[in-house]
């Protein structure tokens, strides 16, 4: 019996290897830098497996779009144009910016629309990312590959002798997996775990890395699975950065857990490896207790997958010759972080993971499923707050908050582990545990537009495990409802630039939307810089509506213009 | 096994969430029953040449290949040559291809009647390209994505759906594809049952206005 069984298994394994066993070269996303970024959101398709192409979405045509390089201190202007079949939003994960620029579920970009957010980059040098955040559609659109990395540079990081030649000794790795149906389409419903590993969108990825110190920027871009990462020879590697910046000093580890939404930068020393030798970065996800996202043993079904409860390769590394100016040693210290402490916090909040029992309501927070028009928390500008997230529930989660980077100060299990160091915007929350962080909510008050806090498991977020907060500035008087201020558009008709003439003083624009004659939104312009007029040269001639919302009163007025 | 898998595609109780992109409303579309064998009502839609066209305009037709497609969908665009070839091949046998655009032309500027005319001309369509302006025909067929193809055949003097799904199973490599539509039409022309009568359509979701 046993003999027959193993024989069958062998045939299966061989057959699988013929189809999936070859390594494919890791896709290193293209790069964009400067202060003006043009991102086109498109429907496309890719030959991922033999047979039919897989329908994907992509930024600038690729499943997993360009890596955006920002310099701290620059003001970056994004020009997002959607050619998608469906509406979407694009969220700048980890960025500290005004809520109206944040790309949360309220900033819906319909098909054919241009959205132009901008902000001053204040984040520390680290690895961030952008991805869709349309409520109830996040899993589907993230699964299709809409998203990309953001790499922030700053002077402190730039002064350190760290690998930073992108694609050579500084490699971004977006870890995800996918399940395919019989026609090779991604499965996006009733599925939480993929059956096949995709690294930067590449199945069975391999990369050549030089025989020197190499930096890997690892992002868990999964729907639910956490990764317990390590190298196949159990070598020590060094954590140099987490979500929101460098840690104080490189931390040696042999394993690190990266939860959904989290980023980690590591240094791995390949100087003692032989050129031509190989090494695997693996997910040691076998044998975890139930509740570890990735530990459920079923090979199929909604919560199972072929990769669950197994050890699998995330990246196959071929060691190649060193570069001409290799980094050969590691700085002993990196940065001197000053963190908020519990004593700094003037407001304490608790958030409980609730519901989500099999057959019951989906997971939510504080028994309150997400509602687009409900603000769950109001935070005063410049307040340092302490939040305790408690998960006395059936499953692990990844808690993410927009606007801020926080410091985890305590946990009830595992203490504050290596993966919790540094500035964070996501925390992995195991079952039956609490985690407490402190954060300062500064710079950007907007009583109108909320930020999100939520579970970063897309199926949980889509299911309502999300809340909203506004940051308010009580030092300025909130104006009573008053008459909208008058403005006029000139020249009208207009060909290239449309100017706005304001009646009266202190006129600030909160939002401009331009709609065509049948009501399609063509431009979404949060806080547009209108001094030099609005560029309408790309519009097709015709009749348009300009809907202007004032900053102070948030009153909205609509006027018409003709594009020649 | 095979019958079951058809069933699961055509009869699965699939809860499809639609975010109606223009009006922001959500609705649930419940696909409950197999549509194979369902009757097809006569329709009359405007063609890119300005004429109204319906099934009854083809007096001696044995069957139709009805393809829901559109202008903007990258995956649908891959099938242009195949649609011309299918029509060329089968119209002499009394099986005519009709392309229907049920995409919301308010939502998508690309789907205007003028742009349909342009596309029909530039791609040298040898078949009618009909605008389903109020989406009634697409809704009645339960067309899911562009392209979504149907083979309809006369049974007891009534047009009925005999195949629903993809045109074939490989968008970019037609030479490697399993030709679902051709297989279905060939079988029907020989008075045989269609063996694979239902496959999932793959491409861009058609959103129906409420
Ligand atoms: Cu969760």
XYZ file of C-alpha atoms and ligand atoms in Angstrom:
775
model
C 0.000 0.000 0.000
C 2.675 2.407 1.048
C 4.724 1.698 -2.024
C 1.807 2.435 -4.330
C 0.980 5.592 -2.463
C 4.467 7.035 -2.676
C 4.647 6.099 -6.339
C 1.498 8.099 -7.052
C 2.845 11.004 -5.080
C 6.053 10.903 -7.061
C 4.220 11.111 -10.364
C 2.212 14.019 -9.054
C 5.319 15.801 -7.893
C 7.055 15.338 -11.214
C 4.014 16.563 -13.107
C 3.779 19.610 -10.865
C 7.438 20.377 -11.356
C 7.151 20.242 -15.101
C 4.546 22.921 -15.006
C 5.613 24.996 -12.056
C 9.097 23.815 -11.120
C 11.210 26.127 -13.232
C 12.383 29.319 -11.661
C 11.372 32.571 -13.262
C 13.473 35.712 -13.007
C 12.172 37.991 -10.303
C 10.347 41.033 -11.672
C 12.032 44.144 -10.318
C 9.458 46.925 -10.679
C 10.416 49.956 -12.770
C 11.221 53.137 -10.895
C 9.808 56.650 -10.956
C 11.443 59.560 -9.177
C 11.275 63.344 -9.008
C 8.292 65.279 -7.719
C 5.738 64.661 -10.492
C 4.445 61.090 -10.751
C 2.190 59.869 -13.555
C 0.371 56.665 -12.705
C -2.053 55.042 -15.127
C -4.347 52.402 -13.685
C -5.177 49.817 -16.329
C -6.849 46.487 -16.870
C -4.424 44.088 -18.430
C -3.511 40.404 -18.469
C -0.429 38.290 -17.970
C 0.743 34.834 -19.023
C 1.128 33.507 -15.499
C 0.487 29.850 -16.189
C 0.249 27.675 -19.300
C -3.106 28.195 -21.040
C -5.304 31.222 -20.726
C -3.904 34.562 -19.649
C -4.759 35.792 -16.171
C -6.737 39.021 -16.054
C -4.819 41.478 -13.896
C -4.828 45.146 -13.132
C -1.706 47.201 -13.027
C -0.206 50.603 -12.501
C 1.554 51.693 -15.715
C 0.645 48.373 -17.318
C 2.217 45.902 -14.889
C 0.886 43.608 -12.211
C 2.683 45.341 -9.317
C 3.520 48.789 -10.626
C 6.492 51.145 -10.478
C 8.483 51.818 -7.326
C 8.175 55.502 -6.426
C 11.261 57.186 -4.964
C 10.469 60.150 -2.698
C 12.986 62.448 -1.017
C 12.014 63.597 2.451
C 11.155 67.296 2.290
C 9.956 67.239 -1.328
C 6.372 67.962 -2.227
C 5.233 65.135 -4.474
C 2.453 65.591 -7.011
C 0.575 62.513 -8.133
C -1.305 62.384 -11.419
C -3.460 59.262 -11.266
C -5.539 58.403 -14.300
C -7.849 55.418 -14.159
C -8.495 53.399 -17.301
C -9.995 50.617 -15.209
C -13.339 49.008 -15.887
C -14.350 49.636 -12.269
C -13.984 52.418 -9.703
C -11.043 52.277 -7.336
C -9.020 54.303 -4.831
C -5.258 54.498 -4.303
C -4.007 54.731 -0.713
C -0.445 55.768 0.203
C 0.211 53.239 2.924
C 2.323 54.656 5.765
C 2.525 58.203 4.401
C 1.819 61.076 6.769
C -0.389 63.399 4.731
C -3.707 65.280 4.764
C -6.690 62.937 4.944
C -8.121 64.314 1.709
C -4.935 63.133 -0.091
C -4.855 59.739 1.638
C -6.814 57.726 -0.932
C -9.077 55.993 1.551
C -12.536 54.616 0.730
C -13.968 58.128 0.248
C -11.627 59.152 -2.577
C -13.369 57.003 -5.185
C -11.828 57.317 -8.652
C -14.424 56.374 -11.282
C -13.372 54.925 -14.663
C -11.790 57.561 -16.869
C -11.108 60.034 -14.044
C -7.911 61.889 -13.118
C -7.075 62.342 -9.399
C -4.287 64.700 -8.360
C -3.308 64.495 -4.693
C -0.050 66.022 -3.466
C 1.754 66.327 -0.162
C 5.040 67.186 1.483
C 7.003 64.047 2.314
C 7.808 64.049 6.033
C 8.220 60.313 6.563
C 11.529 58.754 7.515
C 13.545 56.821 4.982
C 11.886 53.405 4.762
C 9.778 51.196 2.534
C 6.133 52.117 2.062
C 3.573 51.105 -0.549
C 0.437 52.113 -2.418
C -2.625 49.997 -3.031
C -6.391 50.208 -3.635
C -8.698 50.851 -0.701
C -12.220 50.816 -2.168
C -14.529 49.433 0.465
C -15.700 45.883 -0.283
C -13.504 45.773 -3.382
C -10.066 45.847 -1.768
C -9.455 42.115 -1.927
C -10.425 41.839 -5.578
C -8.391 44.836 -6.697
C -5.334 44.008 -4.602
C -5.503 40.421 -5.850
C -5.395 41.674 -9.417
C -2.070 43.374 -8.719
C -2.916 47.046 -8.402
C -0.165 48.538 -6.231
C 3.521 49.219 -5.834
C 6.366 50.213 -3.530
C 7.304 53.659 -2.253
C 10.894 54.116 -1.108
C 11.584 57.249 0.932
C 15.134 58.573 1.169
C 16.343 60.956 3.862
C 19.740 62.448 4.825
C 20.238 60.199 7.872
C 19.781 57.021 5.897
C 21.782 58.420 2.977
C 24.785 59.029 5.265
C 24.946 55.368 6.288
C 27.009 52.800 4.398
C 24.039 50.644 3.432
C 23.303 48.877 0.153
C 21.043 51.112 -1.932
C 21.574 50.281 -5.585
C 18.011 49.403 -6.512
C 17.649 46.040 -8.196
C 21.321 45.143 -7.583
C 22.069 45.037 -3.858
C 18.800 46.637 -2.718
C 15.883 44.433 -3.705
C 12.173 45.080 -3.092
C 10.154 41.913 -2.430
C 6.353 42.031 -2.372
C 5.166 38.703 -0.987
C 1.757 37.447 -2.036
C 0.142 34.249 -3.206
C -2.746 33.526 -5.497
C -5.359 30.893 -6.196
C -6.301 30.292 -9.830
C -9.562 28.879 -11.188
C -9.844 26.481 -14.128
C -9.582 29.324 -16.645
C -6.488 30.741 -14.868
C -8.420 33.686 -13.414
C -7.521 34.795 -9.887
C -10.038 33.601 -7.326
C -11.162 36.587 -5.252
C -14.249 35.354 -3.431
C -14.471 32.858 -0.594
C -10.691 32.648 -0.614
C -8.195 33.939 1.897
C -4.981 32.142 0.955
C -3.311 31.606 -2.393
C -2.024 28.254 -3.549
C 0.989 29.620 -5.436
C 3.635 32.015 -4.188
C 4.125 35.224 -6.157
C 7.099 37.426 -5.363
C 6.740 40.819 -7.097
C 4.128 39.045 -9.224
C 6.613 36.342 -10.274
C 5.797 32.657 -9.719
C 8.788 30.629 -8.445
C 10.998 33.688 -8.423
C 14.776 33.570 -8.602
C 17.266 36.418 -8.452
C 21.034 36.807 -8.777
C 22.510 38.619 -5.814
C 26.146 39.744 -5.543
C 28.562 38.159 -3.065
C 28.416 41.033 -0.580
C 26.076 42.666 1.916
C 22.597 42.785 0.351
C 19.467 44.629 1.477
C 16.013 43.091 1.026
C 12.953 45.314 1.451
C 10.215 42.856 2.265
C 6.511 43.724 2.132
C 3.757 41.337 3.067
C 1.170 42.239 0.405
C -0.992 39.198 1.181
C -4.703 38.975 1.837
C -4.292 37.130 5.176
C -1.153 35.031 5.357
C 1.689 35.987 7.685
C 5.204 34.839 6.796
C 7.711 33.384 9.237
C 10.775 34.153 7.154
C 14.269 32.721 7.297
C 17.028 31.405 5.072
C 17.385 27.775 4.050
C 20.720 27.424 5.910
C 19.292 29.149 9.000
C 21.889 31.889 8.736
C 21.633 35.002 10.826
C 20.377 38.121 9.068
C 19.834 41.635 10.379
C 16.713 43.749 10.665
C 17.628 47.347 9.807
C 14.196 48.916 9.308
C 10.543 48.243 9.979
C 7.403 49.986 8.645
C 8.250 53.626 9.299
C 12.032 53.923 9.468
C 15.390 52.530 10.483
C 15.725 50.804 13.840
C 18.415 52.016 16.237
C 20.845 49.220 15.426
C 20.839 46.158 13.192
C 19.074 43.334 15.031
C 20.361 39.802 14.390
C 17.679 37.148 13.858
C 17.285 33.800 12.124
C 13.506 34.081 11.733
C 11.134 37.013 11.521
C 7.340 37.127 11.296
C 5.988 39.617 8.781
C 2.235 40.160 9.039
C -0.043 41.466 6.302
C 0.782 45.072 5.421
C 4.060 45.093 7.370
C 7.430 45.932 5.863
C 10.824 44.914 7.042
C 14.248 45.726 5.646
C 16.954 43.168 6.247
C 20.650 42.858 5.507
C 21.960 39.458 4.510
C 25.692 38.831 4.215
C 26.605 36.783 1.123
C 30.372 37.350 1.390
C 31.055 33.819 2.595
C 28.934 32.262 -0.142
C 30.527 30.712 -3.197
C 29.736 32.357 -6.521
C 27.325 30.006 -8.252
C 25.893 28.663 -5.015
C 22.248 29.034 -4.116
C 20.278 30.016 -1.072
C 16.532 30.153 -0.494
C 14.507 32.694 1.417
C 11.712 30.599 2.843
C 8.474 30.907 4.741
C 8.657 28.504 7.683
C 4.909 28.457 8.079
C 4.500 24.811 9.078
C 3.512 23.759 12.539
C 2.098 27.003 13.854
C -0.851 26.805 16.165
C -4.301 27.556 14.818
C -4.875 31.286 14.653
C -1.509 32.041 13.112
C -2.562 33.350 9.706
C -1.079 30.692 7.492
C -1.286 27.855 9.908
C -4.584 26.333 8.969
C -3.781 22.948 7.574
C -6.484 22.393 4.940
C -5.115 22.181 1.395
C -8.285 23.748 -0.034
C -11.473 25.558 0.843
C -12.018 29.150 1.909
C -9.418 29.112 4.695
C -7.102 26.440 3.358
C -4.508 26.431 0.604
C -1.723 24.321 -0.820
C 0.808 26.519 1.000
C -0.874 26.509 4.396
C 0.984 24.877 7.243
C 3.975 24.206 4.999
C 7.468 25.522 4.481
C 7.833 27.031 1.031
C 10.355 29.040 -0.956
C 9.708 32.744 -1.312
C 12.836 33.585 -3.325
C 15.557 31.427 -4.855
C 18.898 33.250 -4.685
C 21.837 32.583 -7.017
C 25.038 34.086 -5.653
C 26.947 36.022 -8.312
C 30.149 38.062 -8.478
C 30.381 41.114 -6.247
C 29.802 44.571 -7.693
C 32.654 47.068 -8.071
C 31.836 48.981 -4.886
C 30.272 46.421 -2.595
C 29.077 47.092 0.915
C 31.117 44.642 2.979
C 30.285 45.561 6.537
C 27.330 46.658 8.525
C 27.049 49.875 10.556
C 26.994 49.102 14.287
C 24.276 51.678 14.826
C 21.816 53.209 12.420
C 19.767 56.021 13.897
C 18.840 57.463 17.251
C 15.063 57.154 17.442
C 13.183 59.044 20.133
C 9.864 57.373 20.757
C 6.774 58.549 22.564
C 6.152 56.658 25.768
C 2.988 55.786 27.672
C 3.715 58.762 29.948
C 3.429 61.124 26.974
C -0.089 59.968 26.141
C -2.945 62.181 27.272
C -5.720 60.095 25.760
C -6.133 56.333 26.150
C -8.310 54.303 23.861
C -9.152 50.625 23.689
C -10.288 48.771 20.629
C -11.630 45.239 20.717
C -11.753 42.736 17.919
C -15.332 41.469 17.871
C -17.584 39.019 16.036
C -16.184 36.817 13.275
C -17.355 33.552 14.758
C -18.048 30.838 12.199
C -21.557 31.270 10.862
C -21.999 34.645 12.571
C -21.371 38.242 11.617
C -18.037 39.052 9.963
C -15.164 40.380 12.093
C -15.470 43.982 13.150
C -14.043 46.391 15.730
C -15.963 47.235 18.918
C -19.075 45.510 17.572
C -19.400 48.270 14.966
C -19.122 47.243 11.327
C -17.640 49.893 9.031
C -20.105 52.486 7.772
C -18.957 55.031 5.217
C -20.828 57.880 6.903
C -19.926 57.105 10.513
C -16.946 58.763 12.203
C -15.930 56.426 15.017
C -13.288 58.566 16.753
C -12.399 62.246 16.941
C -8.806 63.098 17.809
C -7.448 66.510 18.712
C -4.560 67.748 16.633
C -1.111 67.310 18.221
C -2.382 64.851 20.816
C -0.295 61.851 21.802
C -2.604 58.916 22.305
C -2.236 55.408 23.630
C -4.272 52.730 21.892
C -4.693 49.187 23.161
C -5.979 46.692 20.645
C -7.342 43.486 22.156
C -8.018 40.303 20.267
C -9.840 37.789 22.471
C -11.131 36.224 19.355
C -10.855 33.213 17.096
C -8.112 34.389 14.769
C -4.999 36.542 14.355
C -5.205 39.959 12.643
C -3.039 42.790 11.299
C -4.062 46.152 12.754
C -3.238 49.183 10.596
C -3.813 52.863 11.193
C -3.523 55.661 8.629
C -1.882 59.077 9.150
C 0.685 58.092 11.801
C 3.649 55.882 12.574
C 3.337 54.494 16.097
C 5.557 52.849 18.690
C 4.468 49.552 20.197
C 5.077 49.777 23.944
C 3.668 46.501 25.224
C 2.134 43.200 24.331
C 0.502 40.539 26.444
C 2.116 37.680 24.527
C 5.547 37.436 22.902
C 6.418 40.729 24.555
C 7.600 43.349 22.076
C 9.464 41.066 19.693
C 12.064 41.861 17.058
C 9.407 42.369 14.451
C 7.850 45.083 16.628
C 10.862 47.347 16.784
C 10.929 50.850 15.376
C 8.201 53.042 13.931
C 5.231 50.986 12.833
C 1.922 51.465 11.075
C 0.799 47.837 11.176
C 0.921 45.440 14.083
C 0.408 41.734 13.945
C -2.086 40.775 16.626
C -2.109 37.081 17.546
C -5.215 35.447 18.922
C -5.867 35.978 22.663
C -3.554 38.933 23.042
C -3.380 42.700 23.349
C -0.928 45.185 21.942
C -0.511 48.803 22.990
C 0.999 51.616 20.952
C 1.475 55.345 21.279
C 1.214 57.799 18.410
C 1.099 61.536 17.888
C -1.556 62.898 15.542
C 0.056 66.046 14.193
C 0.117 68.426 11.222
C -3.102 67.582 9.438
C -6.495 68.443 10.850
C -9.612 68.019 8.732
C -12.992 67.739 10.410
C -14.528 66.660 7.120
C -12.360 63.914 5.828
C -11.527 60.827 7.903
C -8.543 58.518 8.175
C -9.022 54.763 8.575
C -7.954 52.205 11.148
C -8.604 48.613 10.208
C -7.533 45.044 9.894
C -5.245 44.816 6.882
C -6.549 41.375 5.960
C -8.431 42.428 2.828
C -11.328 40.004 3.385
C -11.735 41.313 6.950
C -11.484 44.959 5.899
C -13.964 44.392 3.070
C -16.212 42.645 5.565
C -16.349 45.714 7.823
C -13.393 45.376 10.227
C -12.595 49.059 9.841
C -13.279 52.342 11.616
C -12.754 56.028 10.833
C -11.251 58.914 12.750
C -11.010 62.614 12.079
C -8.276 64.847 13.430
C -9.638 68.224 14.494
C -7.922 71.474 15.371
C -9.742 73.097 18.283
C -7.464 76.125 18.275
C -9.190 77.531 15.214
C -12.783 78.628 15.393
C -15.148 76.391 13.606
C -17.172 78.634 11.378
C -20.883 78.494 11.586
C -22.788 77.603 8.472
C -22.668 80.617 6.244
C -23.238 81.623 2.678
C -20.890 80.167 0.112
C -18.464 82.747 -1.231
C -18.852 83.798 -4.811
C -16.401 83.024 -7.560
C -16.306 83.199 -11.332
C -14.466 81.282 -14.015
C -12.525 83.006 -16.782
C -11.926 83.019 -19.636
C -15.118 81.237 -20.479
C -15.059 79.611 -23.004
C -11.493 78.552 -22.301
C -8.908 76.504 -24.143
C -5.875 75.722 -21.966
C -6.099 77.376 -18.552
C -9.207 78.019 -16.559
C -8.822 80.716 -13.894
C -10.911 81.263 -10.805
C -11.703 84.792 -9.651
C -12.757 84.893 -5.997
C -14.964 87.525 -4.444
C -13.644 88.615 -1.088
C -10.660 87.558 0.969
C -9.311 84.389 2.529
C -10.738 82.153 -0.079
C -9.210 78.710 0.136
C -10.197 75.784 -2.045
C -10.749 72.425 -0.352
C -11.771 70.440 -3.387
C -12.564 70.895 -7.066
C -14.354 68.343 -9.168
C -14.850 68.829 -12.889
C -17.654 66.921 -14.550
C -18.590 66.672 -18.210
C -22.019 67.338 -19.679
C -23.375 63.852 -18.889
C -22.025 63.883 -15.334
C -18.829 61.838 -15.681
C -16.187 63.047 -13.237
C -13.126 63.970 -15.266
C -10.963 65.643 -12.594
C -10.714 65.200 -8.817
C -8.472 67.909 -7.405
C -8.011 67.951 -3.617
C -6.820 71.385 -2.402
C -5.743 72.414 -5.902
C -3.143 75.128 -6.295
C -5.295 77.407 -8.410
C -3.194 80.593 -8.435
C -1.980 79.827 -11.950
C -5.261 78.425 -13.183
C -6.372 74.854 -13.816
C -4.898 73.063 -16.800
C -7.825 71.933 -18.951
C -5.866 71.476 -22.175
C -6.426 67.691 -22.101
C -10.226 67.935 -21.966
C -12.197 67.254 -25.116
C -14.159 70.330 -26.195
C -17.596 70.638 -24.687
C -19.699 71.731 -21.790
C -18.385 71.118 -18.235
C -19.340 71.690 -14.604
C -16.847 72.822 -11.977
C -17.844 71.921 -8.437
C -15.850 73.886 -5.863
C -15.804 73.186 -2.124
C -14.444 75.915 0.147
C -11.874 75.077 2.794
C -13.385 76.875 5.771
C -17.091 76.383 5.300
C -16.936 73.184 3.254
C -19.773 74.650 1.214
C -19.961 73.546 -2.381
C -20.898 75.641 -5.404
C -21.134 74.508 -9.009
C -20.497 76.628 -12.088
C -20.394 75.842 -15.782
C -17.728 76.464 -18.365
C -17.074 75.637 -21.977
C -13.871 74.021 -23.139
C -13.005 75.138 -26.662
C -17.673 14.902 -13.098
C -17.956 17.033 -16.197
C -21.651 17.655 -15.759
C -21.022 18.714 -12.194
C -18.399 21.190 -13.167
C -20.703 22.777 -15.749
C -23.321 22.975 -13.133
C -21.060 24.666 -10.671
C -20.279 27.337 -13.225
C -23.778 27.877 -14.538
C -25.858 27.130 -11.512
C -23.645 28.016 -8.604
C -25.323 30.290 -6.142
C -22.753 32.972 -6.739
C -23.196 36.182 -4.894
C -21.735 38.833 -7.113
C -21.195 42.194 -5.539
C -21.604 45.131 -7.830
C -20.518 48.571 -6.839
C -22.447 50.622 -9.310
C -19.708 52.930 -10.327
C -21.785 55.914 -11.302
C -24.484 56.102 -8.717
C -22.610 54.452 -5.891
C -25.329 51.945 -5.110
C -24.710 48.331 -4.348
C -26.810 45.486 -5.529
C -26.624 41.753 -5.380
C -26.962 39.658 -8.456
C -28.038 36.160 -7.739
C -27.251 33.600 -10.441
C -29.376 30.659 -9.525
C -30.333 28.589 -12.487
C -28.642 27.229 -15.501
C -29.428 29.322 -18.516
C -28.787 26.544 -21.031
C -32.069 25.832 -22.810
C -33.545 29.178 -21.806
C -35.640 30.873 -24.467
C -34.314 34.039 -26.082
C -36.784 36.813 -26.779
C -36.665 38.765 -29.987
C -34.829 42.064 -29.730
C -34.286 44.980 -32.018
C -31.110 47.023 -31.541
C -29.452 49.740 -33.531
C -26.475 48.685 -35.623
C -23.443 50.897 -36.289
C -24.819 51.463 -39.832
C -27.949 53.035 -38.353
C -30.299 50.146 -39.139
C -32.256 48.300 -36.490
C -31.462 44.602 -36.392
C -33.172 41.666 -34.692
C -33.143 37.886 -34.909
C -36.261 37.861 -37.125
C -34.398 39.805 -39.794
C -32.553 36.565 -40.621
C -35.364 34.535 -42.159
C -33.413 31.345 -42.851
C -31.025 31.413 -39.915
C -30.342 28.132 -38.164
C -28.575 29.770 -35.300
C -26.669 32.768 -34.002
C -23.417 33.410 -32.259
C -24.252 36.349 -29.994
C -21.162 38.004 -28.517
C -21.344 40.689 -25.854
C -18.250 42.795 -26.331
C -17.166 46.413 -26.022
C -14.601 48.995 -27.101
C -12.504 49.533 -23.982
C -11.768 46.069 -22.622
C -8.210 44.884 -23.383
C -9.184 41.215 -23.198
C -12.183 41.683 -25.516
C -9.964 43.440 -28.043
C -7.914 40.257 -28.440
C -10.857 38.541 -30.133
C -11.504 40.862 -33.086
C -9.962 38.613 -35.740
C -11.610 35.537 -34.285
C -15.046 37.142 -34.449
C -14.573 38.023 -38.114
C -13.352 34.478 -38.810
C -16.283 32.860 -36.974
C -18.814 34.912 -38.899
C -17.042 34.239 -42.196
C -16.956 30.516 -41.500
C -20.498 29.953 -40.293
C -22.749 32.474 -42.026
C -22.798 30.278 -45.154
C -24.206 27.535 -42.912
C -26.944 29.850 -41.714
C -25.267 30.729 -38.402
C -24.718 34.474 -38.054
C -22.612 36.408 -35.604
C -24.120 39.415 -33.835
C -21.957 41.554 -31.553
C -23.764 43.512 -28.858
C -22.362 46.281 -26.684
C -24.203 46.386 -23.345
C -21.592 48.445 -21.532
C -22.894 51.603 -19.871
C -22.054 54.405 -22.279
C -22.611 57.001 -19.544
C -19.988 55.366 -17.386
C -17.481 54.793 -20.174
C -16.852 57.518 -22.718
C -15.239 54.874 -24.974
C -18.539 53.058 -25.353
C -20.448 55.802 -27.149
C -22.264 54.927 -30.387
C -19.804 57.064 -32.346
C -16.880 55.142 -30.860
C -18.619 51.860 -31.699
C -18.899 53.032 -35.303
C -15.213 53.946 -35.317
C -14.201 50.601 -33.903
C -16.373 48.616 -36.291
C -14.745 50.459 -39.162
C -11.135 50.356 -37.975
C -11.334 46.649 -37.117
C -13.251 45.864 -40.334
C -16.048 44.041 -38.506
C -17.870 41.810 -41.007
C -20.805 41.450 -38.591
C -23.340 43.817 -37.044
C -22.233 45.673 -33.897
C -25.350 46.579 -31.956
C -25.793 49.056 -29.136
C -27.828 47.785 -26.184
C -28.409 51.279 -24.882
C -30.678 50.415 -21.959
C -28.797 47.150 -21.236
C -32.002 45.088 -21.516
C -30.638 42.483 -23.882
C -27.415 42.003 -21.884
C -29.474 41.716 -18.732
C -31.797 39.116 -20.282
C -28.840 37.054 -21.452
C -27.131 37.547 -18.058
C -23.960 38.550 -19.896
C -21.171 38.798 -17.293
C -18.000 40.034 -18.900
C -16.833 41.208 -22.285
C -16.420 39.048 -24.259
C -19.296 36.754 -23.290
C -20.504 34.552 -26.138
C -23.720 32.596 -26.643
C -24.810 30.129 -29.280
C -28.562 30.212 -29.772
C -30.456 27.654 -31.806
C -34.053 27.088 -32.809
C -35.748 24.398 -30.731
C -39.472 23.865 -31.361
C -39.608 27.138 -33.252
C -38.121 29.034 -30.316
C -34.616 30.511 -30.084
C -32.880 28.939 -27.094
C -29.457 29.274 -25.498
C -27.288 26.252 -26.258
C -23.918 27.604 -25.178
C -22.849 30.352 -22.779
C -19.366 31.500 -21.877
C -15.966 32.242 -23.313
C -15.256 32.222 -27.050
C -12.343 29.888 -26.390
C -9.889 29.237 -23.581
C -6.902 31.311 -24.637
C -7.137 35.037 -25.300
C -3.675 35.707 -26.597
C -2.749 32.408 -28.246
C -5.692 31.384 -30.455
C -3.637 28.585 -31.994
C -3.466 26.885 -28.582
C -7.077 27.524 -27.667
C -9.910 25.074 -27.232
C -12.571 26.571 -29.546
C -15.698 26.378 -27.396
C -17.893 28.276 -29.844
C -16.788 26.326 -32.896
C -17.273 23.050 -31.043
C -20.766 24.091 -30.014
C -21.808 25.289 -33.478
C -20.291 22.230 -35.179
C -22.210 19.930 -32.852
C -25.485 21.776 -33.382
C -25.038 21.768 -37.150
C -24.734 17.975 -36.912
C -27.809 17.801 -34.679
C -25.656 16.658 -31.793
C -25.707 17.816 -28.202
C -23.168 20.409 -27.169
C -20.723 18.633 -24.853
C -19.286 21.699 -23.169
C -22.219 24.062 -23.005
C -21.164 26.407 -20.243
C -17.841 28.030 -19.378
C -17.046 31.143 -17.374
C -16.669 34.308 -19.411
C -13.392 36.095 -18.824
C -12.759 39.806 -19.336
C -14.265 43.076 -18.129
C -17.269 42.959 -15.846
C -20.460 44.406 -17.319
C -22.072 46.642 -14.708
C -25.836 46.965 -15.066
C -27.518 50.171 -14.034
C -30.268 49.729 -11.498
Cu -8.500 40.746 10.474
